[in-house]
Coordinates of N, CA and C in Angstrom, one line a residue:
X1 N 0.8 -1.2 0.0 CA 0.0 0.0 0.0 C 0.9 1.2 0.0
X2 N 0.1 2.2 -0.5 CA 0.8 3.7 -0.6 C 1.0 4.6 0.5
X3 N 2.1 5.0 0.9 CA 1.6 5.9 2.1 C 1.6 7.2 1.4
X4 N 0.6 7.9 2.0 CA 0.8 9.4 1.5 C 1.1 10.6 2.7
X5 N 1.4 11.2 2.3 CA 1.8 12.5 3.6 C 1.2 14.0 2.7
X6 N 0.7 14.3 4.2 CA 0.2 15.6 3.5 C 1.2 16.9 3.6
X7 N 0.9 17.5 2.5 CA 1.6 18.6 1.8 C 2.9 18.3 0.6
X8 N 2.9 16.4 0.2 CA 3.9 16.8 -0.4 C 3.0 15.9 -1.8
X9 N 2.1 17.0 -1.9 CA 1.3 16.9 -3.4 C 2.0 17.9 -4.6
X10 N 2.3 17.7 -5.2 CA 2.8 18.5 -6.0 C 3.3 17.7 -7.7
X11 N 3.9 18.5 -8.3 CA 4.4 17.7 -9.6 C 5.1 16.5 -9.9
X12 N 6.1 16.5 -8.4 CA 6.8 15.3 -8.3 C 5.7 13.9 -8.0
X13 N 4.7 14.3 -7.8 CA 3.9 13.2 -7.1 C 3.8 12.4 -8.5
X14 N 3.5 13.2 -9.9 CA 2.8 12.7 -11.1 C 4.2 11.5 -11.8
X15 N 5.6 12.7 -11.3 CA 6.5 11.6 -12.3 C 7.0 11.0 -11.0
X16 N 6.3 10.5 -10.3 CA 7.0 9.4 -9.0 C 7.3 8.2 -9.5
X17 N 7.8 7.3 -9.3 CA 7.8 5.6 -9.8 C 7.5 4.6 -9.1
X18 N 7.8 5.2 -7.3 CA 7.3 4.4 -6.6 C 5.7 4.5 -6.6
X19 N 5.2 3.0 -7.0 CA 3.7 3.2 -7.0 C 2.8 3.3 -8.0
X20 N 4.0 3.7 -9.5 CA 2.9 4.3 -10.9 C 3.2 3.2 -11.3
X21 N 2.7 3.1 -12.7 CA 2.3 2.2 -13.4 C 2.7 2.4 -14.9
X22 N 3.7 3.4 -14.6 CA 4.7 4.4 -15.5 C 5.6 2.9 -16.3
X23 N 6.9 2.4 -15.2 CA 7.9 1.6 -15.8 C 6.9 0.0 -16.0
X24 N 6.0 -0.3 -15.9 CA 5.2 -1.3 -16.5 C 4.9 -1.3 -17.7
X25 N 4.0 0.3 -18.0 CA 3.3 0.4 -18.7 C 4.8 0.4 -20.2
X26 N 5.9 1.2 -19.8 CA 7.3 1.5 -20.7 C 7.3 0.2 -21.3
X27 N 7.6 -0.7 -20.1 CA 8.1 -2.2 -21.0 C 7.2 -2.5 -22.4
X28 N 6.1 -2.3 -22.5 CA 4.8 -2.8 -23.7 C 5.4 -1.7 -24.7
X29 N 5.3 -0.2 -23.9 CA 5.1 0.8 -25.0 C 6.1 1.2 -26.0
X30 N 7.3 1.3 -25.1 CA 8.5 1.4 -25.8 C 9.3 0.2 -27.2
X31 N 9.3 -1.0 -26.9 CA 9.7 -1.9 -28.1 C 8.4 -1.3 -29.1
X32 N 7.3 -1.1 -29.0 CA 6.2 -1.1 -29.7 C 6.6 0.0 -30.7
X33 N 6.7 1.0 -29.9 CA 7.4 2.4 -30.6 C 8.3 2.7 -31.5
X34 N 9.5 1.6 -31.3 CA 10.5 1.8 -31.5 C 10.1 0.9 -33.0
X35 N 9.4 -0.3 -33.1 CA 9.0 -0.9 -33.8 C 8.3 -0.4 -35.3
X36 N 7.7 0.9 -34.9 CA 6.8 1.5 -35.5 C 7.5 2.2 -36.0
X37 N 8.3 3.3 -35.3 CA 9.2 3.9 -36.2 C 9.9 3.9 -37.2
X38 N 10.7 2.5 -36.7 CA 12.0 1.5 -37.8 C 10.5 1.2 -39.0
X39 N 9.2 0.9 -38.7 CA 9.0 0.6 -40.0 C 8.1 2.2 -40.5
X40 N 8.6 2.9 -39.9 CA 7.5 4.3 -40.8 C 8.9 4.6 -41.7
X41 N 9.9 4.4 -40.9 CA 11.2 5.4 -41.7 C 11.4 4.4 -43.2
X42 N 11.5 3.2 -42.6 CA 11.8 2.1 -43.5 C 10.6 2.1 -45.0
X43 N 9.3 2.1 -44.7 CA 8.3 2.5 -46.0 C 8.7 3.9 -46.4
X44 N 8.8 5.1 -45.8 CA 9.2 5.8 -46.9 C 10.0 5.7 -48.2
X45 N 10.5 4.7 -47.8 CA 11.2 4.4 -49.6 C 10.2 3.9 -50.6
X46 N 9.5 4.5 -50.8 CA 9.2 3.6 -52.4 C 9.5 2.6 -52.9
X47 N 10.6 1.9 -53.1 CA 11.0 1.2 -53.4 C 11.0 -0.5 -52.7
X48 N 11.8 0.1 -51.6 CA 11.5 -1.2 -50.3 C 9.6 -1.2 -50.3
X49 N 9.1 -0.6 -50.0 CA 7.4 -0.4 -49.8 C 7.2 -1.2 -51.2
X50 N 7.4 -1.3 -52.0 CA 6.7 -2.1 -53.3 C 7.8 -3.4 -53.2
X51 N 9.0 -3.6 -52.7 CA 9.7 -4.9 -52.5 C 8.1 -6.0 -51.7
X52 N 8.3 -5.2 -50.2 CA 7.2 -5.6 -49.4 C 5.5 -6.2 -49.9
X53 N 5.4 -5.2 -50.8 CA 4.1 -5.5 -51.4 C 3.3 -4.3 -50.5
X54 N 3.5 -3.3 -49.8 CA 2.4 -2.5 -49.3 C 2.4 -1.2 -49.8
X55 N 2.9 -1.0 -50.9 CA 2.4 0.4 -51.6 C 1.4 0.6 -52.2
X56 N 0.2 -0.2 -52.4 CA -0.9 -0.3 -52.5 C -1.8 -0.6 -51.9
X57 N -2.0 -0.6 -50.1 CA -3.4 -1.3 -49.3 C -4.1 -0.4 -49.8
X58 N -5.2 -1.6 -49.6 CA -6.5 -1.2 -49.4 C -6.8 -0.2 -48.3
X59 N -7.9 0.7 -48.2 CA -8.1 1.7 -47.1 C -9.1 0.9 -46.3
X60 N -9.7 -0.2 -47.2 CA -11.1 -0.4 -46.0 C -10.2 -1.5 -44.6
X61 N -9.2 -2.4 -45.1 CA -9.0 -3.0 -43.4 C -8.5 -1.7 -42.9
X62 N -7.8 -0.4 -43.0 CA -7.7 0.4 -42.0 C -8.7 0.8 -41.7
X63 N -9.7 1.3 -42.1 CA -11.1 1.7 -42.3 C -11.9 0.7 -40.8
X64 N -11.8 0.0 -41.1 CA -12.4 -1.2 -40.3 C -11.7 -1.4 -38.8
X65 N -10.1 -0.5 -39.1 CA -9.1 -1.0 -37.6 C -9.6 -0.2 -37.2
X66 N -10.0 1.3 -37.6 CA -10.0 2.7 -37.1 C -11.8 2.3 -36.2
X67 N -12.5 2.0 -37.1 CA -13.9 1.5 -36.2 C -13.8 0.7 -35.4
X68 N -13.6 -0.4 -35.2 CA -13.3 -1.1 -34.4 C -12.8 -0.4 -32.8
X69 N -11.1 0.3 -33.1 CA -11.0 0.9 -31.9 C -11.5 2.3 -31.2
X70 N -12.6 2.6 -32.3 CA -13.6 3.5 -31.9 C -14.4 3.2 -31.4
X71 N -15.0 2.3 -31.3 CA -16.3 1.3 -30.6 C -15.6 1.0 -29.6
X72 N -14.4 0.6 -29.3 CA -14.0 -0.2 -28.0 C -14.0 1.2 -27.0
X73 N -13.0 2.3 -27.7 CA -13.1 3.5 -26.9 C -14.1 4.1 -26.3
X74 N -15.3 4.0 -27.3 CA -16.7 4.6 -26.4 C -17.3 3.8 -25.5
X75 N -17.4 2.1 -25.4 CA -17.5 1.8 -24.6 C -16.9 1.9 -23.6
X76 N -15.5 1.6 -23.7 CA -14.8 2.0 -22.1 C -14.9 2.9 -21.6
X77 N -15.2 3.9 -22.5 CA -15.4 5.6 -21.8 C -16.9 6.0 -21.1
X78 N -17.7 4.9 -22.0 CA -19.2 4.4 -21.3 C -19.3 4.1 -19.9
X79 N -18.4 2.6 -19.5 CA -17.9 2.1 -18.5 C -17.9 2.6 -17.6
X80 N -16.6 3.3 -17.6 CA -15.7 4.1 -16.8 C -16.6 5.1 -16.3
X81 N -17.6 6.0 -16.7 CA -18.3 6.9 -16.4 C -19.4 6.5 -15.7
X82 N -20.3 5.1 -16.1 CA -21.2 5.0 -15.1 C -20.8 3.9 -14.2
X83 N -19.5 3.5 -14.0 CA -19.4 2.8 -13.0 C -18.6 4.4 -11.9
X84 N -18.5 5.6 -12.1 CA -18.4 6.5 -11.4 C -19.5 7.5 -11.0
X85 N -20.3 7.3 -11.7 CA -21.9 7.9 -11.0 C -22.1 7.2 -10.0
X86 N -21.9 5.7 -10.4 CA -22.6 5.1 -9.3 C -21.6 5.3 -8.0
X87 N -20.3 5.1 -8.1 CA -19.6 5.2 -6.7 C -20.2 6.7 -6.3
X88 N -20.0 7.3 -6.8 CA -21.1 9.1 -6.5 C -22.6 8.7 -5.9
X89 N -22.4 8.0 -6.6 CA -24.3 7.3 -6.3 C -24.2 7.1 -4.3
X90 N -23.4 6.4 -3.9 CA -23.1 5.0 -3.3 C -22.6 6.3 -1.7
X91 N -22.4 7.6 -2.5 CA -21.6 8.4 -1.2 C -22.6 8.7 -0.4

């Protein structure tokens, strides 16, 4: 558990590590990044991009990824919102 002491709320509190969920969350997000990058820089060539075969997708599977994680977003933002009325409810 967290101890907290009062008066030492401040900016340091946000980039703390003891306790966040910051160097967890790094390990997933960082290779991911890094992954993305090496291939944005890498398709700018024209050339490699047509070696690959992707200088031509189709728009509809992105079409379809972009919906997809648009639906999942409003519902969790759904969630998250009335499972906090109700703790509001519950005071």
């Amino acid at each position: 558990m967290i101890k907290y002491r009062a008066g030492k709320w401040g900016i340091g509190f946000a980039f703390r590590l003891k306790g966040s969920v910051f160097p967890r969350a790094v390990v997933f997000a960082l290779p991911c990044a890094c992954l993305s990058a090496a291939l944005h820089i890498m398709l700018q060539d024209e050339e490699t991009a047509a070696k690959i075969g992707v200088h031509n997708l189709n728009n509809g599977a992105l079409q379809g990824f972009y919906s997809v994680l648009g639906f999942l977003i409003v519902f969790r933002s759904q969630q998250a919102y009335s499972r906090w009325w109700e703790g509001g409810g519950l005071l």
